[in-house]
Amino acid sequence: MKLEELSNYRLIRRNAIPELNGEGILMEHIKTGAKFFLVSNDDDNKVFTIAFRTRPSDSTGVAHIMEHSVLCGSEKFPVKDPFVELVKGSLNTFLNAMTYPDKTVYPVASCNEQDFQNLMDVYMDAVLHPNIYKTEKIFRQEGWHYEAEDENSPITVNGVVYNEMKGAFSSPDSVLERATTTALYPDTTYSVESGGDPKDIPNLTYEQFLDFHRTFYHPSNSYIYLYGNMDMAQKLDWLDREYLSKYDHKEIDSEIQYQKPFDEVRELRVPYSVTEDQPTDHAAYLSLNMVIDDKIDSTLHIGLQVLEYVLLDAPGAVLKRELVKAGIGDDIYGGYDSGMRQPYFSVVAKDAEEGQKENFLRIIRETLEKTAKEGISRRSLLAGINYYEFRLREADFGSFPKGLAYGLQCFDSWLYGEDPEMYLRYNEAFEYLKKAVDEGYFEGLIRRYLLDNRFAAVVIAYPEKNLDEKQDRELAEKMAAYRESLSADEIRGIVDFAEELKIYQETPDSKEDMEKIPLLRRDQIKREPEKLSLEAASVKSADREITVLKHEFFTSGIDYMRLLFETDRVPSEDLPYVTFLKQVIGYIATEKYSLEELSDEMDLVTGGIGADMVNYVDFDRHHEFRGFLALSLKVLDEHLEDGMALLEEILLRSRLHDTDRLKEVLDEMKSRQQTKLNNASHMAAALRAGSYIAKHRGWDEVTGGITYYDFLCGLSRDFDSKKEEIADKLEEIAGKLFTRENLTLSFTADRDGIQHMCRASAEFAAALPKGSGRTFPFEWKENLANEGFRVPSQVNYVARSGDFSAAGYSYDAALKVLKVILGYEYLWKNVRVKNGAYGVMFGTGRSGLGNFVSYRDPKLRETDEIYRTVPEYMENFEADEREMTKYVIGTISDLDTPLAPQYKGLRGDSAYFSHVTDEMLARERGQVLDCTPEDIRRLAPIVRAILETGAFCTVGSGSAIDANKEMFKETRNLFQ
């Protein structure tokens, strides 16, 4: 069957999209008006997305709660959590849902045809026929509900989305982002919080919730996207037959309102919370935000991104440079945000003084006026264009399916009545922009959209001490007053409902309903894992042979090179300086290049030069590891020598005694490390707990965790008096690290590219100094510090780590299956569903380390108590063949995530240093595929050993940590 033969659809247009190596097809379902965009190509990682244009009118979070709730059972698949059943039992390469300010998106992806069809079926039924109309408990569980332990207990508010958003509102970056859209679009849906404001979420009623679904979740308001190698006609025929044909056309007013431009720039101030001991000086966010109130096309879309690069993103970006020079903010960022009907361009100074507002605005204005008048550096513009063109052509989204990324991008135009292909087609735009560099095009963008634009808002986020605790008190007082207003019967009703909800959550789904969720068989899964691509060789350079790890793949003419310098050349006390050096090189001038020239040269010649701290555990030796500073270069093969020359310049001739620039980088890195710890507190807690007991986690902590943040704070405090000493230390460390004898190389490319890299790297290595060969053992000792770190938050991140290998147990790949069972069964039901945490995770590694950690968790002690019950759950674990198969398939899904060539190269590097072999991977895959309930029960002592190790750390609200201070040996504020 051909698309043209589908009588229930209207074919609007089909044409080639060379940028995606495929064909774009625009269609419409005749009966309902459902909109379709299809991208047909040879990508086996198939993607399906159904999206609805959703337009909330308040901040009750109805769109967000709906996104969670429709995935809690449907007419055809009536189990309580089909989403989790699919996570546990499908070969998906992506499975999730996302709430945006103006749309709700439900994407799935899989490389397996039958699995892909199953995922489509479950998601279509979920969004169109959810069980939310049959039971209010879904809304109460995912959104909000009152609860009390008994008639004499306080009444509290709980709910998954409620707690998720309490965590989100603890982030100053989120506070600023929300305030920005409120200020810029006061008359539209963007003025409210689609995710939900915790203060407003309890105002949402069940009937309002259902009305939202009735209004927006209809095929007439849907946007359906299919991508990849599949029979598109068969998929559309199935969608019509099973779902769309059951509906008639419905007029739905979901159009996103247009914000009338302002006559004058507006201003908004909002507070964010800091702890009592956190300084409030030099802690404000200043931002200027300008709406691009014009018709956006591909050229303007990319042009504004290039403008972002030259003004803000590049290390020598002109506007960033002037603001930093003036001492306004430790971190300058911002740029073009296209994910709304009227995009905006922002400039943000983080860690500034609120009193610097006028100077901030003056410098922006004067810098833009000067830049528009005198012109932007031609090389900077060409570098920016090359940077974005390389990124688009490479299509590197990590493990994120590129078809999904394209689909999300098409909504930036499609949702507002424009061509969904608009931003996917970029060839002509880049050709135009390369010519426009010499025609004043970009200077015109500055004048039109940044200088002569009154449709703008100045938004300031300022620190307020203990705001989160104040809000907690206000909520407690509100709940106490509410409790006083209730009769005894009404209080009893709250207690009874909480108990009914608990029973609902604990009652297992019937076997009959569970079997309605489609499931592959174990024998449909290949038993052989993908082979490692790894050849260990060497290149001769000067007086030594240098180890080279070769990974041969087709890479479209791109060479991926890694230079690994082992950190054992540096004493343990100096390891934080290695990370700081990693952050400085490439962001400071060299003997040959100024900072701006270096930035331009890197992006003109290469696809990027990066640096990372990484360690590889030797699984043949308990917790022994090798730590590296890894430099990465990606470059078109014809530019390899130029890229290598840049690396040589950066490593050997960086001006590390430019102390003014060192201070700028230090302030920016301190600010970003704080943001990282704030936004990923669960990872910070798990890393810290692991560092108490495992040497390699101690190295991670020193070079990138809380310890490293403390180091940056100390460096910043003492910089003026020790700046020359700091510069000397960086030069000393660079001299120890960047030597010929300390170099290991990794190449990922096709055969010709690898041979080319071998030749070029031999010359490069010969230019490096010889090195002394002296090494220093990493000094570390086990220390169960068990800390509680207070942060300005209303939720917690509770981590417990342990070492089962120290107790005499060996790694078993069945632990991978256990991760799925606990993460989406026992821990999911008890920590997320019942207690309202947004997430909870369990994981182990071949090193013998295991950990539990929760995410945006309203509880602390209760969560740790649940962790402690896991071994008993495992000892009594039972599952029939179908259930066990489901867990196995979910595990294989994680193992078989498709990787781009450069990531397969990284996988090979890891295998080499950790002594992982194809035979080991095949044996472990067999352990997973053959896993039985008995194997899970057999793992109980391993998990008990993890828990009995006693390593415990929590990052969370001050009130929760102080209320449970006996659980910790030490408590302190995290941020200084």
Short mmCIF file of C-alpha atoms in Angstrom, two decimals, residues 176-177 180 184 284-292 304 307-313 317-324 328-329 331-337 344-352 356-357 359-365 367-368 446 449-451 456-461:
data_model
loop_
_atom_site.label_atom_id
_atom_site.label_comp_id
_atom_site.label_asym_id
_atom_site.label_seq_id
_atom_site.Cartn_x
_atom_site.Cartn_y
_atom_site.Cartn_z
CA LEU A 176 14.60 33.15 36.68
CA GLU A 177 13.32 31.29 33.61
CA THR A 180 11.29 35.78 32.31
CA LEU A 184 7.69 38.90 28.44
CA ALA A 284 21.80 38.21 42.07
CA TYR A 285 20.84 37.28 38.52
CA LEU A 286 20.53 40.22 36.12
CA SER A 287 18.91 39.57 32.77
CA LEU A 288 17.81 41.48 29.71
CA ASN A 289 15.37 39.63 27.47
CA MET A 290 14.17 40.78 24.03
CA VAL A 291 11.34 39.21 22.04
CA ILE A 292 11.96 38.44 18.36
CA LEU A 304 20.32 34.34 15.74
CA LEU A 307 24.75 35.87 16.96
CA GLU A 308 24.46 34.10 20.32
CA TYR A 309 27.82 32.46 19.64
CA VAL A 310 29.71 35.67 18.82
CA LEU A 311 28.10 37.71 21.59
CA LEU A 312 27.85 35.22 24.46
CA ASP A 313 28.99 31.63 23.93
CA ALA A 317 32.59 36.48 22.88
CA VAL A 318 32.46 40.26 22.72
CA LEU A 319 29.48 40.99 24.98
CA LYS A 320 30.47 38.37 27.53
CA ARG A 321 34.01 39.79 27.56
CA GLU A 322 32.88 43.35 28.27
CA LEU A 323 30.51 42.35 31.09
CA VAL A 324 33.16 40.17 32.73
CA ILE A 328 29.34 42.19 36.41
CA GLY A 329 28.58 38.57 37.17
CA ASP A 331 29.04 33.74 34.67
CA ILE A 332 27.56 35.35 31.55
CA TYR A 333 25.22 33.31 29.39
CA GLY A 334 21.92 33.48 27.53
CA GLY A 335 21.05 33.50 23.86
CA TYR A 336 18.27 32.61 21.47
CA ASP A 337 15.32 30.55 22.77
CA TYR A 344 13.38 35.71 22.66
CA PHE A 345 17.05 36.56 23.03
CA SER A 346 18.47 36.91 26.53
CA VAL A 347 21.63 38.11 28.26
CA VAL A 348 22.13 36.86 31.83
CA ALA A 349 24.73 37.82 34.42
CA LYS A 350 24.80 35.29 37.26
CA ASP A 351 26.33 36.09 40.67
CA ALA A 352 26.12 39.84 40.20
CA GLN A 356 24.83 46.84 39.01
CA LYS A 357 21.63 46.78 36.96
CA ASN A 359 25.75 49.40 34.50
CA PHE A 360 24.75 45.98 33.17
CA LEU A 361 22.23 47.55 30.78
CA ARG A 362 24.63 50.35 29.80
CA ILE A 363 27.44 47.97 28.91
CA ILE A 364 25.09 45.80 26.85
CA ARG A 365 23.81 48.84 24.97
CA THR A 367 28.82 47.12 23.34
CA LEU A 368 26.01 46.33 20.91
CA ILE A 446 21.79 43.43 16.35
CA TYR A 449 16.25 42.75 17.40
CA LEU A 450 18.56 43.84 20.22
CA LEU A 451 19.18 47.58 20.05
CA ALA A 456 11.82 43.53 26.23
CA ALA A 457 12.01 42.92 29.95
CA VAL A 458 14.68 43.29 32.59
CA VAL A 459 14.29 40.42 35.06
CA ILE A 460 16.20 40.24 38.33
CA ALA A 461 16.33 37.23 40.62
#
